[in-house]
């Protein structure tokens, strides 16, 4: 079966540093990898999507990479702020028509 | 736009009771989904509907039924609630062929406790 693994359950970093979250997948490469942010008591909110043929995507302070050799996606938040504290979810999809398979998430805490 | 709206936000049931969780989206999306989220388990797919008139099982469908009432609405029914169904339920929608291809929208969840 297709799996998505986010190895770190929690990550604490100092304000201003770059947070790097890891997402590993098994079996064949997904067509898409997506990253979502989830705050307590709220539903996930879409952040970034990267396709299999893309190496890197950026949006403001966010950057995501897709390495098909390592079967891994890295999610970076530069110049992190306490407001970035949340749980971040990685998800894979084999096409636009298939449901997302989610990792368990990484809870990020940015300490002032 | 309201996006994806779920009702109710909270519910407490007794074992054996039935209830229907409602979900509606106002983005004209073709695809809708139901997930449950449990501590340490992540989001798991219960059922989905790729388009109006179709539904398919996901990873954990046992004990649930769904109805795609129309393009806007996708409901999840627990016929005989069990304590193992205590969870937070999320509805989501997406438009695989539109300008937002691949981007999903989630509701804020229904927190369900079964005693």
Coordinates of N, CA, C and O in Angstrom, one line a residue, chain B:
Chain B
X1 N -17.3 33.5 0.1 CA -17.5 32.0 0.1 C -17.3 31.4 1.4 O -16.4 31.7 2.1
X2 N -18.2 30.5 1.8 CA -18.1 29.8 3.1 C -17.1 28.6 2.9 O -16.5 28.2 3.9
X3 N -17.0 28.1 1.8 CA -16.0 26.9 1.6 C -16.8 25.6 1.9 O -17.8 25.3 1.3
X4 N -16.2 24.9 2.9 CA -16.8 23.6 3.3 C -17.4 23.8 4.7 O -16.7 24.2 5.6
X5 N -18.7 23.5 4.8 CA -19.4 23.7 6.1 C -19.9 22.3 6.6 O -20.5 21.6 5.9
X6 N -19.5 22.1 7.9 CA -19.9 20.8 8.5 C -20.8 21.1 9.7 O -20.6 22.0 10.4
X7 N -21.9 20.3 9.8 CA -22.7 20.4 11.0 C -23.1 19.0 11.4 O -23.2 18.0 10.6
X8 N -23.2 18.8 12.8 CA -22.9 19.8 13.8 C -21.4 19.9 14.1 O -20.7 19.1 13.5
X9 N -21.0 20.8 14.9 CA -19.6 20.9 15.3 C -19.3 19.9 16.4 O -18.1 19.5 16.5
X10 N -20.2 19.7 17.3 CA -20.0 18.7 18.4 C -21.2 17.8 18.5 O -22.3 18.3 18.3
X11 N -21.0 16.6 19.0 CA -22.1 15.7 19.2 C -21.7 14.6 20.2 O -20.6 14.1 20.1
X12 N -22.6 14.3 21.2 CA -22.4 13.2 22.1 C -23.5 12.2 21.8 O -24.7 12.6 21.8
X13 N -23.2 11.0 21.6 CA -24.2 9.9 21.4 C -24.0 8.8 22.4 O -22.9 8.6 22.9
X14 N -25.0 8.0 22.5 CA -24.9 6.8 23.3 C -24.7 5.6 22.3 O -25.1 5.7 21.1
X15 N -24.0 4.6 22.8 CA -23.8 3.4 21.9 C -25.1 2.9 21.4 O -26.1 2.8 22.1
X16 N -25.1 2.6 20.1 CA -26.3 2.1 19.4 C -27.2 3.2 18.7 O -28.0 2.9 17.9
X17 N -27.0 4.4 19.1 CA -27.8 5.5 18.5 C -27.2 5.7 17.1 O -26.1 5.4 16.7
X18 N -28.1 6.4 16.3 CA -27.7 6.7 14.9 C -27.6 8.2 14.7 O -28.3 8.9 15.5
X19 N -26.9 8.6 13.8 CA -26.9 10.1 13.4 C -26.2 10.3 12.1 O -25.5 9.4 11.6
X20 N -26.5 11.4 11.5 CA -26.0 11.8 10.2 C -25.2 13.1 10.3 O -25.6 14.1 10.9
X21 N -23.9 13.1 9.8 CA -23.1 14.2 9.8 C -23.3 14.9 8.4 O -23.2 14.2 7.4
X22 N -23.5 16.2 8.4 CA -23.8 16.9 7.2 C -22.5 17.6 6.7 O -21.7 18.1 7.5
X23 N -22.4 17.7 5.4 CA -21.3 18.5 4.8 C -21.8 19.1 3.5 O -22.5 18.5 2.7
X24 N -21.5 20.4 3.3 CA -21.9 21.1 2.1 C -20.7 22.0 1.7 O -20.1 22.6 2.5
X25 N -20.6 22.1 0.4 CA -19.5 23.0 -0.2 C -20.2 23.9 -1.2 O -21.1 23.5 -2.0
X26 N -19.6 25.1 -1.3 CA -20.2 26.1 -2.2 C -19.2 26.5 -3.3 O -19.3 27.6 -3.9
X27 N -18.3 25.6 -3.6 CA -17.3 25.9 -4.6 C -17.5 25.2 -5.9 O -16.6 25.2 -6.8
X28 N -18.6 24.5 -6.1 CA -19.0 23.8 -7.3 C -18.0 22.6 -7.6 O -17.7 22.3 -8.7
X29 N -17.4 22.0 -6.5 CA -16.4 21.0 -6.7 C -17.1 19.6 -7.0 O -18.2 19.3 -6.5
X30 N -16.5 18.9 -7.8 CA -17.0 17.6 -8.2 C -16.8 16.5 -7.1 O -17.6 15.7 -6.9
X31 N -15.6 16.5 -6.5 CA -15.2 15.5 -5.5 C -15.3 15.9 -4.1 O -15.0 17.0 -3.7
X32 N -15.9 15.0 -3.3 CA -16.0 15.2 -1.8 C -15.6 14.0 -1.1 O -15.6 12.8 -1.6
X33 N -15.1 14.2 0.2 CA -14.5 13.1 0.9 C -14.9 13.2 2.4 O -15.1 14.3 2.9
X34 N -14.8 12.1 3.1 CA -15.0 12.0 4.5 C -13.7 11.3 5.1 O -13.4 10.2 4.7
X35 N -13.1 12.0 6.1 CA -12.0 11.5 6.8 C -12.3 11.5 8.3 O -13.1 12.3 8.8
X36 N -11.7 10.6 9.0 CA -11.7 10.7 10.5 C -10.2 10.9 11.0 O -9.3 10.4 10.3
X37 N -10.1 11.6 12.1 CA -8.8 11.9 12.6 C -8.7 11.5 14.1 O -9.5 12.0 14.9
X38 N -7.8 10.6 14.4 CA -7.6 10.1 15.7 C -6.2 10.3 16.2 O -5.3 10.3 15.4
X39 N -6.0 10.6 17.5 CA -4.6 10.8 18.0 C -3.7 9.7 17.6 O -4.0 8.5 17.8
X40 N -2.5 10.0 17.0 CA -1.6 9.0 16.6 C -1.8 8.3 15.4 O -1.0 7.5 14.9
X41 N -3.0 8.5 14.8 CA -3.4 7.8 13.6 C -3.4 8.7 12.3 O -3.4 8.2 11.2
X42 N -3.5 9.9 12.5 CA -3.6 10.8 11.3 C -5.0 10.8 10.7 O -5.9 10.2 11.3
X43 N -5.1 11.3 9.5 CA -6.3 11.4 8.8 C -6.5 10.1 8.0 O -5.6 9.7 7.2
X44 N -7.6 9.4 8.2 CA -7.9 8.2 7.4 C -9.2 8.3 6.6 O -10.2 8.8 7.2
X45 N -9.2 7.9 5.4 CA -10.3 8.1 4.5 C -11.4 7.1 4.8 O -11.1 5.9 4.9
X46 N -12.6 7.6 5.0 CA -13.8 6.7 5.2 C -14.5 6.4 3.9 O -14.6 5.2 3.5
X47 N -15.0 7.4 3.2 CA -15.6 7.2 1.9 C -15.3 8.5 1.1 O -15.0 9.5 1.7
X48 N -15.5 8.4 -0.2 CA -15.4 9.5 -1.0 C -16.4 9.4 -2.2 O -16.9 8.3 -2.5
X49 N -16.6 10.6 -2.8 CA -17.5 10.7 -4.0 C -16.7 11.5 -5.1 O -16.5 12.7 -4.9
X50 N -16.3 10.8 -6.1 CA -15.6 11.5 -7.2 C -16.4 12.4 -8.0 O -15.9 13.4 -8.5
X51 N -17.7 12.1 -8.0 CA -18.6 13.0 -8.7 C -20.0 12.7 -8.2 O -20.3 11.7 -7.6
X52 N -21.0 13.6 -8.5 CA -22.3 13.4 -8.1 C -22.9 12.1 -8.6 O -22.7 11.7 -9.8
X53 N -23.5 11.3 -7.7 CA -24.0 10.0 -8.1 C -23.1 8.8 -7.9 O -23.5 7.7 -8.1
X54 N -21.8 9.1 -7.5 CA -20.9 8.0 -7.3 C -20.3 8.1 -5.9 O -20.1 9.2 -5.3
X55 N -20.1 6.9 -5.2 CA -19.4 6.9 -3.9 C -18.5 5.6 -3.9 O -18.8 4.6 -4.6
X56 N -17.4 5.8 -3.2 CA -16.5 4.6 -3.1 C -16.0 4.5 -1.6 O -15.8 5.6 -0.9
X57 N -15.6 3.3 -1.3 CA -15.1 3.1 0.1 C -13.6 3.5 0.1 O -12.9 3.4 -0.8
X58 N -13.3 4.0 1.3 CA -11.9 4.3 1.6 C -11.2 3.3 2.5 O -11.6 2.1 2.4
X59 N -10.3 3.7 3.3 CA -9.5 2.8 4.1 C -10.3 2.2 5.3 O -10.1 1.1 5.7
X60 N -11.3 3.0 5.9 CA -12.0 2.5 7.1 C -13.5 2.7 7.0 O -14.1 3.5 7.7
X61 N -14.2 2.0 6.0 CA -15.6 2.3 5.8 C -16.6 1.6 6.7 O -17.8 1.9 6.8
X62 N -16.1 0.6 7.5 CA -17.0 -0.3 8.2 C -17.7 0.6 9.3 O -17.1 1.3 10.1
X63 N -19.1 0.4 9.3 CA -19.9 1.1 10.3 C -20.4 2.4 9.8 O -21.1 3.1 10.6
X64 N -20.1 2.8 8.6 CA -20.5 4.0 8.0 C -21.3 3.8 6.7 O -21.0 2.9 6.0
X65 N -22.2 4.8 6.4 CA -22.7 4.9 5.0 C -22.7 6.3 4.6 O -22.6 7.2 5.5
X66 N -22.7 6.6 3.3 CA -22.7 7.9 2.8 C -23.8 8.1 1.8 O -24.3 7.2 1.2
X67 N -24.1 9.4 1.6 CA -25.0 9.8 0.5 C -24.5 11.0 -0.2 O -24.3 12.0 0.5
X68 N -24.4 11.0 -1.5 CA -24.1 12.2 -2.2 C -25.4 12.8 -2.7 O -25.9 12.4 -3.7
X69 N -26.0 13.7 -1.9 CA -27.3 14.1 -2.1 C -27.5 14.9 -3.4 O -28.5 14.8 -4.1
X70 N -26.5 15.7 -3.7 CA -26.4 16.5 -4.9 C -24.9 17.0 -5.0 O -24.1 16.5 -4.2
X71 N -24.6 17.9 -5.9 CA -23.2 18.2 -6.1 C -22.7 18.9 -4.9 O -21.5 18.8 -4.5
X72 N -23.5 19.6 -4.1 CA -23.1 20.4 -3.0 C -22.9 19.6 -1.7 O -22.1 19.9 -0.9
X73 N -23.7 18.6 -1.5 CA -23.8 17.9 -0.2 C -23.4 16.5 -0.2 O -23.8 15.7 -1.1
X74 N -22.7 16.1 0.9 CA -22.2 14.7 1.0 C -22.3 14.4 2.5 O -21.6 15.0 3.3
X75 N -23.2 13.5 2.8 CA -23.5 13.2 4.3 C -22.9 11.8 4.6 O -22.7 10.9 3.8
X76 N -22.6 11.7 5.9 CA -22.0 10.5 6.5 C -22.9 10.0 7.6 O -23.2 10.8 8.5
X77 N -23.3 8.8 7.6 CA -24.3 8.3 8.5 C -23.7 7.1 9.3 O -23.0 6.2 8.8
X78 N -23.9 7.2 10.6 CA -23.5 6.1 11.6 C -24.9 5.5 11.9 O -25.7 6.1 12.6
X79 N -25.1 4.2 11.5 CA -26.3 3.6 11.8 C -26.5 3.1 13.2 O -27.6 3.2 13.8
X80 N -25.4 2.6 13.8 CA -25.4 2.1 15.2 C -24.1 2.5 15.8 O -23.1 1.7 15.7
X81 N -24.0 3.6 16.4 CA -22.7 4.2 16.9 C -22.0 3.2 17.9 O -22.7 2.7 18.8
X82 N -20.7 3.2 17.8 CA -19.9 2.4 18.7 C -18.8 3.3 19.3 O -18.4 4.2 18.6
X83 N -18.4 3.0 20.5 CA -17.3 3.8 21.1 C -16.1 4.0 20.2 O -15.4 5.0 20.3
X84 N -15.8 3.0 19.4 CA -14.6 3.1 18.5 C -14.8 4.1 17.4 O -13.8 4.5 16.8
X85 N -16.0 4.6 17.3 CA -16.2 5.7 16.3 C -16.1 7.1 16.9 O -16.3 8.1 16.2
X86 N -15.7 7.2 18.2 CA -15.4 8.4 18.8 C -14.2 9.0 18.0 O -13.1 8.4 18.0
X87 N -14.3 10.2 17.5 CA -13.3 10.7 16.6 C -13.7 12.2 16.2 O -14.7 12.7 16.6
X88 N -12.8 12.8 15.5 CA -13.1 14.1 14.8 C -13.2 13.7 13.3 O -12.3 13.1 12.7
X89 N -14.3 14.1 12.7 CA -14.7 13.8 11.4 C -14.5 15.1 10.5 O -15.1 16.1 10.8
X90 N -13.8 14.9 9.4 CA -13.5 16.0 8.5 C -14.1 15.7 7.1 O -13.9 14.6 6.6
X91 N -14.8 16.7 6.6 CA -15.2 16.6 5.2 C -14.3 17.5 4.3 O -13.8 18.6 4.8
X92 N -14.1 17.1 3.1 CA -13.2 17.9 2.2 C -13.8 17.8 0.8 O -14.6 16.9 0.5
X93 N -13.4 18.8 0.0 CA -13.8 18.8 -1.4 C -12.6 19.2 -2.3 O -11.7 19.9 -1.8
X94 N -12.7 18.8 -3.5 CA -11.6 19.2 -4.5 C -12.2 19.3 -5.9 O -13.3 18.7 -6.1
X95 N -11.5 20.0 -6.7 CA -11.9 20.0 -8.1 C -10.8 19.6 -9.0 O -9.9 20.4 -9.3
X96 N -10.7 18.3 -9.3 CA -9.5 17.7 -10.0 C -9.2 18.3 -11.3 O -8.1 18.3 -11.8
X97 N -10.2 18.9 -12.0 CA -10.0 19.3 -13.4 C -10.0 20.9 -13.5 O -9.9 21.4 -14.6
X98 N -10.3 21.5 -12.4 CA -10.4 23.0 -12.5 C -9.1 23.7 -12.3 O -8.0 23.2 -12.2
X99 N -9.2 25.0 -12.1 CA -8.0 25.9 -11.9 C -7.3 25.6 -10.6 O -6.1 25.9 -10.5
X100 N -8.0 25.0 -9.7 CA -7.3 24.7 -8.4 C -7.0 23.2 -8.3 O -7.0 22.6 -7.3
X101 N -6.7 22.6 -9.5 CA -6.4 21.2 -9.5 C -5.4 20.8 -8.4 O -4.3 21.3 -8.3
X102 N -5.9 19.8 -7.7 CA -5.0 19.2 -6.6 C -5.2 19.9 -5.3 O -4.8 19.3 -4.3
X103 N -5.8 21.1 -5.2 CA -5.9 21.7 -3.9 C -7.2 21.3 -3.3 O -8.3 21.4 -3.9
X104 N -7.1 20.9 -2.0 CA -8.3 20.5 -1.3 C -8.7 21.5 -0.3 O -7.9 22.3 0.2
X105 N -10.0 21.5 0.0 CA -10.6 22.4 1.0 C -11.3 21.5 2.1 O -12.0 20.6 1.7
X106 N -11.0 21.8 3.3 CA -11.5 21.1 4.4 C -12.5 21.9 5.3 O -12.3 23.1 5.4
X107 N -13.5 21.2 5.9 CA -14.3 21.9 6.9 C -13.6 21.9 8.2 O -12.4 21.3 8.3
X108 N -14.2 22.4 9.2 CA -13.5 22.5 10.5 C -13.9 21.3 11.4 O -13.5 21.3 12.6
X109 N -14.5 20.3 10.9 CA -14.7 19.1 11.6 C -15.9 19.0 12.5 O -16.5 20.0 12.9
X110 N -16.3 17.8 12.8 CA -17.4 17.4 13.7 C -16.7 16.6 14.8 O -16.1 15.5 14.5
X111 N -16.8 17.0 16.1 CA -16.2 16.2 17.2 C -17.3 15.4 17.8 O -18.2 15.9 18.3
X112 N -17.1 14.1 17.6 CA -18.1 13.1 18.0 C -17.6 12.2 19.1 O -16.6 11.6 19.0
X113 N -18.4 12.2 20.2 CA -18.1 11.3 21.3 C -19.2 10.3 21.5 O -20.4 10.7 21.5
X114 N -18.8 9.0 21.6 CA -19.8 8.0 21.8 C -19.6 7.2 23.1 O -18.5 6.7 23.3
X115 N -20.6 7.3 23.9 CA -20.4 6.8 25.3 C -21.0 5.4 25.4 O -21.8 4.9 24.7

